Short mmCIF file of C-alpha atoms and ligand atoms in Angstrom, two decimals:
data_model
loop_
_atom_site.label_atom_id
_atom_site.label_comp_id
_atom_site.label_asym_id
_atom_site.label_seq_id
_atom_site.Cartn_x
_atom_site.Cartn_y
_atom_site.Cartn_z
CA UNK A 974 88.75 91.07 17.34
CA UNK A 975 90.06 90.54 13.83
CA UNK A 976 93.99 89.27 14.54
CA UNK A 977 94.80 90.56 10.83
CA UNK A 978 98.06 93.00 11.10
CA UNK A 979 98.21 92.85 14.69
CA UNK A 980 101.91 94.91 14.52
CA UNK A 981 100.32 97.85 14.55
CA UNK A 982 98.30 99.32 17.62
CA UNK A 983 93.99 99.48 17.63
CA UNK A 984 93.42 102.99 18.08
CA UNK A 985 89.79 102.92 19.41
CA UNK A 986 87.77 106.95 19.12
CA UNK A 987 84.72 107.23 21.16
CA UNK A 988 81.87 109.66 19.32
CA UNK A 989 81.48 109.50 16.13
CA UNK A 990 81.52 113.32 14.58
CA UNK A 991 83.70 115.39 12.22
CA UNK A 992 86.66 115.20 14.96
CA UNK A 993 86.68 111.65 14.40
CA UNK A 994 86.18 111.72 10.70
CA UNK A 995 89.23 113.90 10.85
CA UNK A 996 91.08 111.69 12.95
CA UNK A 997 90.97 108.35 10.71
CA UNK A 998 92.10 109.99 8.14
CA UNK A 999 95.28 110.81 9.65
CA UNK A 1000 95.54 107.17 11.05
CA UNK A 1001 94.78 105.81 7.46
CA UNK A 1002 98.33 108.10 6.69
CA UNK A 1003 99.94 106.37 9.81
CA UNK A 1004 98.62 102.80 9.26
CA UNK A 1005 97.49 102.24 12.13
CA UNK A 1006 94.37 100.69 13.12
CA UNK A 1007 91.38 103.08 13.81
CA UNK A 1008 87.90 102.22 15.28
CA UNK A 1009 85.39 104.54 15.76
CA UNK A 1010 82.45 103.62 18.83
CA UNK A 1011 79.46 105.83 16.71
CA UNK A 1012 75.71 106.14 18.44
CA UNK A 1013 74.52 106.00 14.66
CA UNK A 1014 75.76 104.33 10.93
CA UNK A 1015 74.82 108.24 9.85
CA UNK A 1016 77.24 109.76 11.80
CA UNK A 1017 80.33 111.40 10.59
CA UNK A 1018 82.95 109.20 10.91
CA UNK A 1019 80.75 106.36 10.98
CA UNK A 1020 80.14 106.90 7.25
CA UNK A 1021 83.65 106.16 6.22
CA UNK A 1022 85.50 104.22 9.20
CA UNK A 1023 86.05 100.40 7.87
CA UNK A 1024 85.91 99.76 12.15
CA UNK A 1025 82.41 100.93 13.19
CA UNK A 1026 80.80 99.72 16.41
CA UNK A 1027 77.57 101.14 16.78
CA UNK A 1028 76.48 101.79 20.48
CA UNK A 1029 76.09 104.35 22.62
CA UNK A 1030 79.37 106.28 23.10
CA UNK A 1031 78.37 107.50 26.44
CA UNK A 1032 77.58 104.55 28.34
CA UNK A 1033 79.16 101.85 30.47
CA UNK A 1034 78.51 98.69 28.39
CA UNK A 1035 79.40 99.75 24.91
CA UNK A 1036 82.21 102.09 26.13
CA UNK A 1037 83.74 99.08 28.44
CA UNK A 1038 83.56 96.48 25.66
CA UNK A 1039 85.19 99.21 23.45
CA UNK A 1040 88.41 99.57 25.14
CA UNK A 1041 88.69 95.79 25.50
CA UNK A 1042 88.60 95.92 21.86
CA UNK A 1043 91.43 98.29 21.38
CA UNK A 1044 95.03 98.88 22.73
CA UNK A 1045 93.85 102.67 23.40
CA UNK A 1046 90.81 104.72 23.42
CA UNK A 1047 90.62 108.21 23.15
CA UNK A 1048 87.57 110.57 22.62
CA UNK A 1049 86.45 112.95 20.17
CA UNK A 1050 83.56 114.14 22.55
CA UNK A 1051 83.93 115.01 26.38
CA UNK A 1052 80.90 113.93 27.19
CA UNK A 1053 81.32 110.13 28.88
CA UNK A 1054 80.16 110.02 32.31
CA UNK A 1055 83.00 110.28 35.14
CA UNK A 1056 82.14 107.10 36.30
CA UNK A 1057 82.07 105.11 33.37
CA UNK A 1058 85.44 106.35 33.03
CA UNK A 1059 86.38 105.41 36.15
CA UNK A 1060 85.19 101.91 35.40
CA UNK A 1061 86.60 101.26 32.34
CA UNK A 1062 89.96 102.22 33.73
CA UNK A 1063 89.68 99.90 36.69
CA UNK A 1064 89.21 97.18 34.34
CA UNK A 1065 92.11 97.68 32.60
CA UNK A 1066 90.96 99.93 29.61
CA UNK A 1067 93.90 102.36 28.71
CA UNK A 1068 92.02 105.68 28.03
CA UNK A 1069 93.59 108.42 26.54
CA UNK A 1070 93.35 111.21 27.99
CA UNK A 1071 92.31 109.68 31.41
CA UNK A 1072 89.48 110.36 33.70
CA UNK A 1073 92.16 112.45 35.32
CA UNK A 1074 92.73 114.94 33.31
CA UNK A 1075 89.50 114.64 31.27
CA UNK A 1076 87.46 115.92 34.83
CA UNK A 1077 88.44 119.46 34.38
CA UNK A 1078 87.69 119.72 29.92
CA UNK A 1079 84.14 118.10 31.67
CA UNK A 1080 83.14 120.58 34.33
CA UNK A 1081 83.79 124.00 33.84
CA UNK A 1082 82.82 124.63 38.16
CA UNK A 1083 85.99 121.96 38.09
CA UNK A 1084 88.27 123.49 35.22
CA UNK A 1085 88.02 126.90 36.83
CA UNK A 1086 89.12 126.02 40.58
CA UNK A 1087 91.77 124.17 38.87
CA UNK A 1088 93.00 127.00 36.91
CA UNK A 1089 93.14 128.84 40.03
CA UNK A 1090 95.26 127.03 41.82
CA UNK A 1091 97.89 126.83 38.79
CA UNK A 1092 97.69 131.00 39.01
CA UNK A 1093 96.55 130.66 35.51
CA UNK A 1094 94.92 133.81 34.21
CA UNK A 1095 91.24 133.62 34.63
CA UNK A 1096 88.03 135.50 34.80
CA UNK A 1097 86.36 136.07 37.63
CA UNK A 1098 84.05 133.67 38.74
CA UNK A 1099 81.76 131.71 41.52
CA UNK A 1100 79.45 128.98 41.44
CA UNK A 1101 75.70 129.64 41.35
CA UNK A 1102 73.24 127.59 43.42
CA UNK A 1103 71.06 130.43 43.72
CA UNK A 1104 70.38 133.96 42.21
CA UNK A 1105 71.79 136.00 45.44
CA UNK A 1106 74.97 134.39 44.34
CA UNK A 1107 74.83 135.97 40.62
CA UNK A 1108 73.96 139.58 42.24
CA UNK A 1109 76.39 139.52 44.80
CA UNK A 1110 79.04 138.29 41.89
CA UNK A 1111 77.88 141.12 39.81
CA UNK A 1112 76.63 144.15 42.68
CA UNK A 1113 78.42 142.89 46.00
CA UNK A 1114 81.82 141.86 46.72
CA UNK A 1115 82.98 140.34 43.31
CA UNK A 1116 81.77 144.04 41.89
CA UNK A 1117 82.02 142.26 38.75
CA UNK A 1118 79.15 144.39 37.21
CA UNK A 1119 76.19 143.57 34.48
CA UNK A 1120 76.42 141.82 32.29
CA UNK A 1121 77.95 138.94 33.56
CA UNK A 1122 78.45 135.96 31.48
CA UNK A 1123 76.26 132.34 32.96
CA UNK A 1124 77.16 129.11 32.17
CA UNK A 1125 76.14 125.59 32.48
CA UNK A 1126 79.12 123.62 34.11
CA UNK A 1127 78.47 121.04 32.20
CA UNK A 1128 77.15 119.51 28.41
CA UNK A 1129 77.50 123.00 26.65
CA UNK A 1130 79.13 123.43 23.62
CA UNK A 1131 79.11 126.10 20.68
CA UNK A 1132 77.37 128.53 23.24
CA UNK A 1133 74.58 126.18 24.13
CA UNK A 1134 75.04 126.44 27.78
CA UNK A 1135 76.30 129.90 27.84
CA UNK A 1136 74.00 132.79 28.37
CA UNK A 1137 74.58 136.22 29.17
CA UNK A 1138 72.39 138.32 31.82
CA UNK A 1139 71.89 141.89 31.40
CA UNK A 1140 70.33 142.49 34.55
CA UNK A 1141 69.33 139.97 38.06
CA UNK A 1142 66.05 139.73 36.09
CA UNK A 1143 67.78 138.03 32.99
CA UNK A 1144 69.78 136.17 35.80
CA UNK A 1145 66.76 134.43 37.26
CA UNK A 1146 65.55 132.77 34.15
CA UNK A 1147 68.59 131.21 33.29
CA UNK A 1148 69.14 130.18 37.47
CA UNK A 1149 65.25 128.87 37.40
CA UNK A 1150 65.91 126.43 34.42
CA UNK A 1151 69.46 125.27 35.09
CA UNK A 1152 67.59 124.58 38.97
CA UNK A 1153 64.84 122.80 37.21
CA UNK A 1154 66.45 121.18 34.93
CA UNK A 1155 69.89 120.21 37.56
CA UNK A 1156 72.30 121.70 35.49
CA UNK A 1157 75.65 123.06 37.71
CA UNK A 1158 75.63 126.73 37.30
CA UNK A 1159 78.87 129.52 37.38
CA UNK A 1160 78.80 132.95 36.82
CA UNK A 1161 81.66 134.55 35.16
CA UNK A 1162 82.96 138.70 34.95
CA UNK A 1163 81.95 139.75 31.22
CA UNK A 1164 85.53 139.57 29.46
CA UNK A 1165 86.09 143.38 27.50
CA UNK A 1166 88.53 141.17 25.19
CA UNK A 1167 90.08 142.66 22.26
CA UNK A 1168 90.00 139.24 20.35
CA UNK A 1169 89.64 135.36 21.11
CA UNK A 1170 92.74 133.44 21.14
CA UNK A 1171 93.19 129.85 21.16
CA UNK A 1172 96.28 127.62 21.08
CA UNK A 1173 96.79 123.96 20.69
CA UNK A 1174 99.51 121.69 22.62
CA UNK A 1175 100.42 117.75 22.20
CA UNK A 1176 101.61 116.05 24.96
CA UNK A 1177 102.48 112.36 25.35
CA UNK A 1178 102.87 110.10 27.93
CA UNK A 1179 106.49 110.59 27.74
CA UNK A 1180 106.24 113.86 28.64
CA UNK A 1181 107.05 114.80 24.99
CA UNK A 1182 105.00 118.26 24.28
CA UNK A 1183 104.39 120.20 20.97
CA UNK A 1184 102.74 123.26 20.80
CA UNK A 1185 101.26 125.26 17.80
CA UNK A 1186 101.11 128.82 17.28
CA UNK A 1187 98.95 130.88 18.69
CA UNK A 1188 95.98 131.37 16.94
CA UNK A 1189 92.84 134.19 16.53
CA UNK A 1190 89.47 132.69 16.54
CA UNK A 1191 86.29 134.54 15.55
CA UNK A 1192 83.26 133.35 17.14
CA UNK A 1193 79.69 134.84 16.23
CA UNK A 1194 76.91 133.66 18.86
CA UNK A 1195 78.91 130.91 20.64
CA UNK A 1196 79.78 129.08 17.10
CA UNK A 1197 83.32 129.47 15.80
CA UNK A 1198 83.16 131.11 12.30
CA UNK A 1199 87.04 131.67 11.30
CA UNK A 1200 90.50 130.72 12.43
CA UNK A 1201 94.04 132.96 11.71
CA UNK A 1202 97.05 130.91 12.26
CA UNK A 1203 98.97 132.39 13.27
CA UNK A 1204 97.48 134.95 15.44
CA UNK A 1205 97.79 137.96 13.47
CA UNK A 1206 99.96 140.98 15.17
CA UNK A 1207 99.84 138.82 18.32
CA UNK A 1208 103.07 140.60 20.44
CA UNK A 1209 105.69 137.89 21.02
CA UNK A 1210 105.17 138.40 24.68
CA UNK A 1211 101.81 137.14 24.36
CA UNK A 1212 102.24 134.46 21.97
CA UNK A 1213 104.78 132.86 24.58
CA UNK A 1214 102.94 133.55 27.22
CA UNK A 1215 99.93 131.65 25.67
CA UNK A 1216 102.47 128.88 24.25
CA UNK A 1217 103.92 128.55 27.95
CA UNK A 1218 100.63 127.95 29.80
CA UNK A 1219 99.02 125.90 27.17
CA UNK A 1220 102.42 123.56 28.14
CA UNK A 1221 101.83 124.27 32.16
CA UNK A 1222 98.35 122.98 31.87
CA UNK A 1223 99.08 120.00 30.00
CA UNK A 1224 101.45 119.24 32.41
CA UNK A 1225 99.61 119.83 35.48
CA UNK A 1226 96.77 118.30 34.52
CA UNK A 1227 98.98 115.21 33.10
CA UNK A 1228 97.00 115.98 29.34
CA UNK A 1229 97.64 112.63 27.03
CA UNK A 1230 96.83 113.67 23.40
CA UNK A 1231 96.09 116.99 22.01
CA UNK A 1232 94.91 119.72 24.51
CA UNK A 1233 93.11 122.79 23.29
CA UNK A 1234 92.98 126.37 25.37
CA UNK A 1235 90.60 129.06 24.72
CA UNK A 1236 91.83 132.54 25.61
CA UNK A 1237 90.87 136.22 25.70
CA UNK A 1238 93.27 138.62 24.73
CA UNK A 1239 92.85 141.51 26.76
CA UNK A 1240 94.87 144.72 27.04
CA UNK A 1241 97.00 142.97 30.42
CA UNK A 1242 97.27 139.71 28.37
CA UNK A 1243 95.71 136.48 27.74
CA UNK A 1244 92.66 134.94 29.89
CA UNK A 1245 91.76 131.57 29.98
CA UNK A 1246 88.33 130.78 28.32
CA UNK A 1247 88.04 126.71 28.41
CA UNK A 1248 89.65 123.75 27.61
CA UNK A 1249 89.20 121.03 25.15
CA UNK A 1250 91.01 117.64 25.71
CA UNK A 1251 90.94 116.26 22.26
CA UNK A 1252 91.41 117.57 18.52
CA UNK A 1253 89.46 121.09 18.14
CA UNK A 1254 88.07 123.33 15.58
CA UNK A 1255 90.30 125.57 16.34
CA UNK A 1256 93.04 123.38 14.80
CA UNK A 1257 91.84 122.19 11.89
CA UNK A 1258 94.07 125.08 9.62
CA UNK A 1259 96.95 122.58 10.67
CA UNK A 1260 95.67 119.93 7.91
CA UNK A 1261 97.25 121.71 5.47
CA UNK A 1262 99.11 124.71 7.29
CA UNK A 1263 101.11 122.42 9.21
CA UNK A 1264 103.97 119.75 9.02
CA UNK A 1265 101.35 117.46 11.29
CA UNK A 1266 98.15 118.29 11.91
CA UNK A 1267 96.39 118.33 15.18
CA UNK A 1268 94.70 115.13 14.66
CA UNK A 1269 98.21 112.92 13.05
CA UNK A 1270 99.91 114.89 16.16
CA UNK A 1271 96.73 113.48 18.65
CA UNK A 1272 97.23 109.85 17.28
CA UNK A 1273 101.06 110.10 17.65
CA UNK A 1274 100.50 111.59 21.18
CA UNK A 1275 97.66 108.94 22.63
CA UNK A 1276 100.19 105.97 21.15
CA UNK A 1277 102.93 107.47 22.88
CA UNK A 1278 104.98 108.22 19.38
CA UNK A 1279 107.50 111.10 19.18
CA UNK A 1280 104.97 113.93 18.06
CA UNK A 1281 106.03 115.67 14.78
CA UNK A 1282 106.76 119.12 13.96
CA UNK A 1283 104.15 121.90 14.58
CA UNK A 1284 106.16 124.29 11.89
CA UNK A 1285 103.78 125.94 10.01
CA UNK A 1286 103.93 125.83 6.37
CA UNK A 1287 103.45 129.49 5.26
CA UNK A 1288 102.92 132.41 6.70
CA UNK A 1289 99.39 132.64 7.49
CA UNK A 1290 96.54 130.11 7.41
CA UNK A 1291 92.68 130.53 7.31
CA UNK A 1292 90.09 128.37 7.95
CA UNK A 1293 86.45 129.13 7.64
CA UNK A 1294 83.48 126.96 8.96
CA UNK A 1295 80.89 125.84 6.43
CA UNK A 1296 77.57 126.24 8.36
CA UNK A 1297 74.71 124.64 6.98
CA UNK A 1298 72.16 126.34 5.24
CA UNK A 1299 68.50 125.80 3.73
CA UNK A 1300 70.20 123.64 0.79
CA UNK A 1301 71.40 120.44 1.75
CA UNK A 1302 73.10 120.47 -1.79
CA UNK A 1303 76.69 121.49 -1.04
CA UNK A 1304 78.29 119.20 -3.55
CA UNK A 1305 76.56 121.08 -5.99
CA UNK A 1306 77.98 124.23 -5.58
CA UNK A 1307 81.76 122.47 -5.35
CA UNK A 1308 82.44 123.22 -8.95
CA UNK A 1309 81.81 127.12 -9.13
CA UNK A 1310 84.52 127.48 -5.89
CA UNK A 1311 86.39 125.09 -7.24
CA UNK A 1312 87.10 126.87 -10.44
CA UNK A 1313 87.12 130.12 -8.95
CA UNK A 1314 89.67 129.79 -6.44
CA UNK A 1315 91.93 126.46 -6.70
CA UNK A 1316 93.86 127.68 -3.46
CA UNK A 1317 90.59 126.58 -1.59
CA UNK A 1318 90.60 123.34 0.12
CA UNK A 1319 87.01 122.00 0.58
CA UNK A 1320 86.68 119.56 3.55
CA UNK A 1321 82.79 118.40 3.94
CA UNK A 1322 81.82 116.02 7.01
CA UNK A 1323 79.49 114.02 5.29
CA UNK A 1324 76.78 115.01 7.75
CA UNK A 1325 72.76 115.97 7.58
CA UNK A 1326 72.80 119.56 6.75
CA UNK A 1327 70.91 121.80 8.97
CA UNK A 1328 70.51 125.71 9.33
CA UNK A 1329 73.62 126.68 11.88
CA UNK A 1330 74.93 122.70 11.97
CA UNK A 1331 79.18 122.81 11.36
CA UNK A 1332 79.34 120.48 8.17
CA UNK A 1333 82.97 121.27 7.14
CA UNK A 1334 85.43 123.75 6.42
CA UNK A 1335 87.35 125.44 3.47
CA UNK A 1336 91.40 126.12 3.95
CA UNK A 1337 93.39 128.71 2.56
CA UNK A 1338 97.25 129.50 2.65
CA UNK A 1339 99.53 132.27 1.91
CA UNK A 1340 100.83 135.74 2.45
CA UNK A 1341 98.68 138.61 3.13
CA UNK A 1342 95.70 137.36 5.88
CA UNK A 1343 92.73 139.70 4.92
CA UNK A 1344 93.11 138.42 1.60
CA UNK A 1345 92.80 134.87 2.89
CA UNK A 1346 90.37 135.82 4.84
CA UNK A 1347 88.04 137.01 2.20
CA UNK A 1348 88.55 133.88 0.19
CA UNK A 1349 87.79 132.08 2.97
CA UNK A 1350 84.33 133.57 3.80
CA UNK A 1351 83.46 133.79 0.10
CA UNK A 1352 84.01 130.22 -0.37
CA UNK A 1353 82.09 128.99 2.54
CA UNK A 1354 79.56 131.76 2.01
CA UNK A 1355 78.81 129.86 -1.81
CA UNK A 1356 79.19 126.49 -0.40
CA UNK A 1357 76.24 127.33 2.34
CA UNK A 1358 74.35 128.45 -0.69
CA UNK A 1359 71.68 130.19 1.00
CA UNK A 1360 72.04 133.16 -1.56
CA UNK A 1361 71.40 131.25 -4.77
N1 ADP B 2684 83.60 135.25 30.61
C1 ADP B 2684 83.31 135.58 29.34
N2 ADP B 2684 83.35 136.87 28.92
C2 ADP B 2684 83.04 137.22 27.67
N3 ADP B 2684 82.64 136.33 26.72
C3 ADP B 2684 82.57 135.02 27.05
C4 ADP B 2684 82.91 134.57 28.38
N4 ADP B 2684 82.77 133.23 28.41
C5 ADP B 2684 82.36 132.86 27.19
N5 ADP B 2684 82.23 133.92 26.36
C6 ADP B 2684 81.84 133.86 24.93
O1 ADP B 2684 81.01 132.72 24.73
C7 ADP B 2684 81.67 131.78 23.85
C8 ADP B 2684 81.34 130.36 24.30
O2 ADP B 2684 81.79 130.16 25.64
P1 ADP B 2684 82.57 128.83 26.05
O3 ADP B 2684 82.78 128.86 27.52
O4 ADP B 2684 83.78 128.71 25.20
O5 ADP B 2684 81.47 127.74 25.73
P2 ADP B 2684 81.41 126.52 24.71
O6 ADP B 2684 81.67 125.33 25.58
O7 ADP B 2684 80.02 126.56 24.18
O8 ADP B 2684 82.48 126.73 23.67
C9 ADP B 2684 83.13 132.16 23.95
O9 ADP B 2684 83.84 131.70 22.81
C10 ADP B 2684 83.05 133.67 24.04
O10 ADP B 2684 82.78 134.24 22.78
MG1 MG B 2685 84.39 127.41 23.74
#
């Protein structure tokens, strides 16, 4: 360990992607010192963090030595095993968020009996061992109807690991893999939301908490596509309601760092969808629409700071993915949406480009949403470049 500077704190990041990437560059603002634990020198942070160890960011060894390394460690991936988690904090290693809280962004089986017993809004659900259990969710007791939505408790993300079943025959495929392959199973009531929803909260370990606004996220099959901050024509009532629980779950679940809940709106009000315990997509319109961003406001929050203001800094902001396409050229195509529209803010993660693969994001600000929106979309749209 390099005993240059040693005022400032080691800030240690386990995974190695965008969220990471993201995540330095906020500590490079702060000065402090930022390590990233990356499974590869190609990986997205990797590429630019002076503080690589290379290793693999799920398991005991690498992760262990990596907190002794650092004053903290947080994680930009949920995916290290419980019980290397439970190891490394045994021996000492401060991890932030802890094993405690991180057991419910891990397991959605886990997440969802948790919910219930807060009273937080939720869909209906049950764990699936076998298919009787879907059918008797969806035809029996539950009478939660077809479709119904499946999903792996654990590993998924951008809809890998959630399927939906039309019928007990659609059912049985997904139940017959997830059995062969020992993947945790729950069934979940088909939401009839209006929109998604999804809304960010800091807390330290203070106590401190900041939350965001509300915001509207579109997803197209599983993969977030756009974010609306805030929430456009969100009713107060549901705003604060979303604000409120965001805060109750952070607290009950003793959340260090930035917490992320995805909701349904629905006619009644907001639904819980998931929860993410570290910086998320969904809050990356806060690097430039406001006063901190999610990932200064996670590094203030894991070193136990006083978190900065959420205040947004106009009246909407709109961020669209950039999905890759069959061109791995993006930088070429920088200097046509550059020109066009200098309100667009280009962020680009560095990483392989690959049909459907999240390789950065564009950011626009202002007044009138749709308008933003459209800029938005037609920036990323060039930037994927699959037209040309
Ligand atoms: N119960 C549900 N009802 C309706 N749609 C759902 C439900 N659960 C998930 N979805 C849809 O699938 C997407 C991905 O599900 P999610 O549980 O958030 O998985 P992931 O971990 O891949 O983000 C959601 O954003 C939503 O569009
Ligand atoms: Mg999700």
């Amino acid at each position: 360990m390099s005993e240059r500077n040693r005022t400032v704190p080691r800030v240690g990041m386990v995974g190695g992607g965008q969220l990471s990437r993201m995540t330095h560059q906020a500590g490079i603002g702060l000065g402090v010192h930022f390590s990233v634990l990356a499974a590869a020198p190609t990986d997205s942070a990797a590429l630019v963090c002076g503080d690589v160890t290379l290793g693999n960011d799920r398991g005991l060894d690498d992760v262990m030595a990596f907190a002794k390394a650092n004053d903290v460690v947080t994680f930009d991936h949920e995916h290290v095993p419980e019980p290397v988690l439970r190891a490394v904090e045994e021996a000492g290693g401060l991890l932030r968020p802890g094993r405690d809280a991180l057991r419910f962004a891990q397991d959605k089986l886990r997440m969802r009996t948790r919910m219930a017993e807060l009273g937080a809004p939720s869909p209906r659900w049950r764990a699936v061992t076998a298919l009787e259990h879907v059918t008797g969710f969806a035809d029996g007791e539950a009478g939660a109807g077809w479709p119904v939505v499946l999903k792996a408790a654990r590993g998924g993300y951008d809809g890998k690991g959630v399927w939906i079943a039309a019928d007990a025959e659609e059912a049985r495929a997904v139940v017959d893999r997830a059995a062969a392959e020992d993947v945790p199973l729950l069934v979940e009531e088909k939401v009839a939301f209006s929109r998604e929803l999804a809304v960010q909260v800091a807390r330290s370990p203070h106590g401190q908490v900041a939350v965001y606004p509300v915001v509207e996220t579109v997803q197209r099959g599983g993969i977030c596509h756009e974010v609306v901050a805030p929430a456009p024509g969100l009713s107060d009532e549901k705003a604060t309601r979303a604000q409120e629980l965001a805060i109750e779950i952070a607290q009950a679940l003793d959340v260090t760092g930035v917490l992320a809940v995805e909701l349904f709106e629905t006619a009644e009000g907001v639904v819980v969808n998931e929860l993410a315990m570290r910086p998320h997509n969904s809050g990356h319109w806060s690097i430039e629409g406001a006063r901190t961003s999610q990932f200064e406001q996670h590094l203030r929050a894991v070193l136990n700071l006083p978190l900065g203001s959420p205040r947004t800094n106009a009246p909407f902001t709109v961020m669209a993915n950039l999905l890759g396409g069959t061109d791995p050229d993006v930088y070429s195509r920088y200097l046509h949406v550059m020109a066009k529209d200098p309100g667009v803010k280009v962020h680009f993660y560095g990483k392989d480009v690959r049909p459907g693969r999240k390789i950065g994001h564009v950011t626009v600000m202002g007044d009138d949403h749709q308008d933003l929106l459209e800029r938005a979309r037609d920036a990323a749209a060039y930037l994927r470049g699959d037209d040309q």
